[in-house]
């Protein structure tokens, strides 16, 4: 899925710390470490979170690949302590033998032959995404260096939708994301935020959980990232992989893909127009910024669907695997609705895939080598193209 960068994470949810290695960065990228902590703090906030977020205060420790304020070109090593470890370190941990429907408890136990379902939970936990957000905050700084901006917001919680244009333009997206940053539900609309909060309160009162949809975007992305020449180089496919790798994410949409599926082609495809000084323009972006698996240079738009959290306060029917008897689940501390916290995780994975695609396009080992290559990247201008209008033959030797 990644073609130049490599990302590995390690760590248990209640172990001493999470570890991250991000490999393949160019040397000489200045990094603001506070930006990593800022993104981690976003991932911790949000109405509907469970008790764990009152314990943790995620902050990074870097131990490799970062020298004199810049990346060294070597693997970047990041650690995030689990403050909750102090509460688990000396504890006799009661075995968990009743799997929660929807969680990785049962599939993990079958696969890894664990004696305690808690061992599945420890690594399957979405705690792991803290490491991805830290790595994504690094990728984001690489993208921002070249003017690419990433943002996002909550679009729906359970059946309550936020009124958002089907395909917002760049200025609307900036404004939506800026408003969402101020809201503890990640919602860009104050009225809708109140409705979402009421929905989450009802869900909590019913001892239940809620899922939803968030939207993320990238602006000022150059055209030409990704490719159609091989299936695993298509940027849309790489983005889908990255989004569905986030725990609980079950669907992805590029632009208004599901609405487009019900329309005729003439009502979907974004027509191309000549504009001033040899530029090519689109007046719409229903493709969501991707054509032929390649970025068009228009805003990249993704919606991601999250299933409701699988740990519910209300018991669910299951089986005690110790005895084989029918049983009901016991409550494990968890979130009620993690949509607000999912937005920065989606943004982090978007930054990772786009930084990777940009580095794939540009090559190079140092920022000094890469910067002029970025300036020379083709835009949506006739001068960047090489069409001569002459006919041609395949001329394959047989
Ligand atoms: C999670 C259960 C909860 C969540 C956790 C994901 O943790 P705990 O079992 O410690 O209460 O808070 O998410 C995080 C710790 C995090 O940092 O996002 C689960 O079972 O997936």
CSV table of C-alpha atoms in Angstrom, one decimal, residues 11 36 121 151 180 182 207 226 241 243 262 267 294 304 307 360 366 374 389:
chain,number,residue,atom,x,y,z
A,11,UNK,CA,2.3,-1.9,21.7
A,36,UNK,CA,2.6,15.8,16.9
A,121,UNK,CA,-8.2,-6.7,23.1
A,151,UNK,CA,-8.7,18.7,7.3
A,180,UNK,CA,-15.1,21.6,13.4
A,182,UNK,CA,-13.6,24.4,17.7
A,207,UNK,CA,-26.3,1.9,27.5
A,226,UNK,CA,-0.9,7.7,-8.0
A,241,UNK,CA,-6.8,0.4,2.2
A,243,UNK,CA,-9.0,4.1,5.8
A,262,UNK,CA,-27.5,6.6,-9.2
A,267,UNK,CA,-24.6,14.4,-14.6
A,294,UNK,CA,-4.5,9.7,-10.2
A,304,UNK,CA,-15.5,7.1,5.9
A,307,UNK,CA,-19.6,1.1,12.8
A,360,UNK,CA,7.0,8.3,-4.9
A,366,UNK,CA,16.9,15.2,0.9
A,374,UNK,CA,8.2,19.9,-6.7
A,389,UNK,CA,-2.1,15.6,-32.6
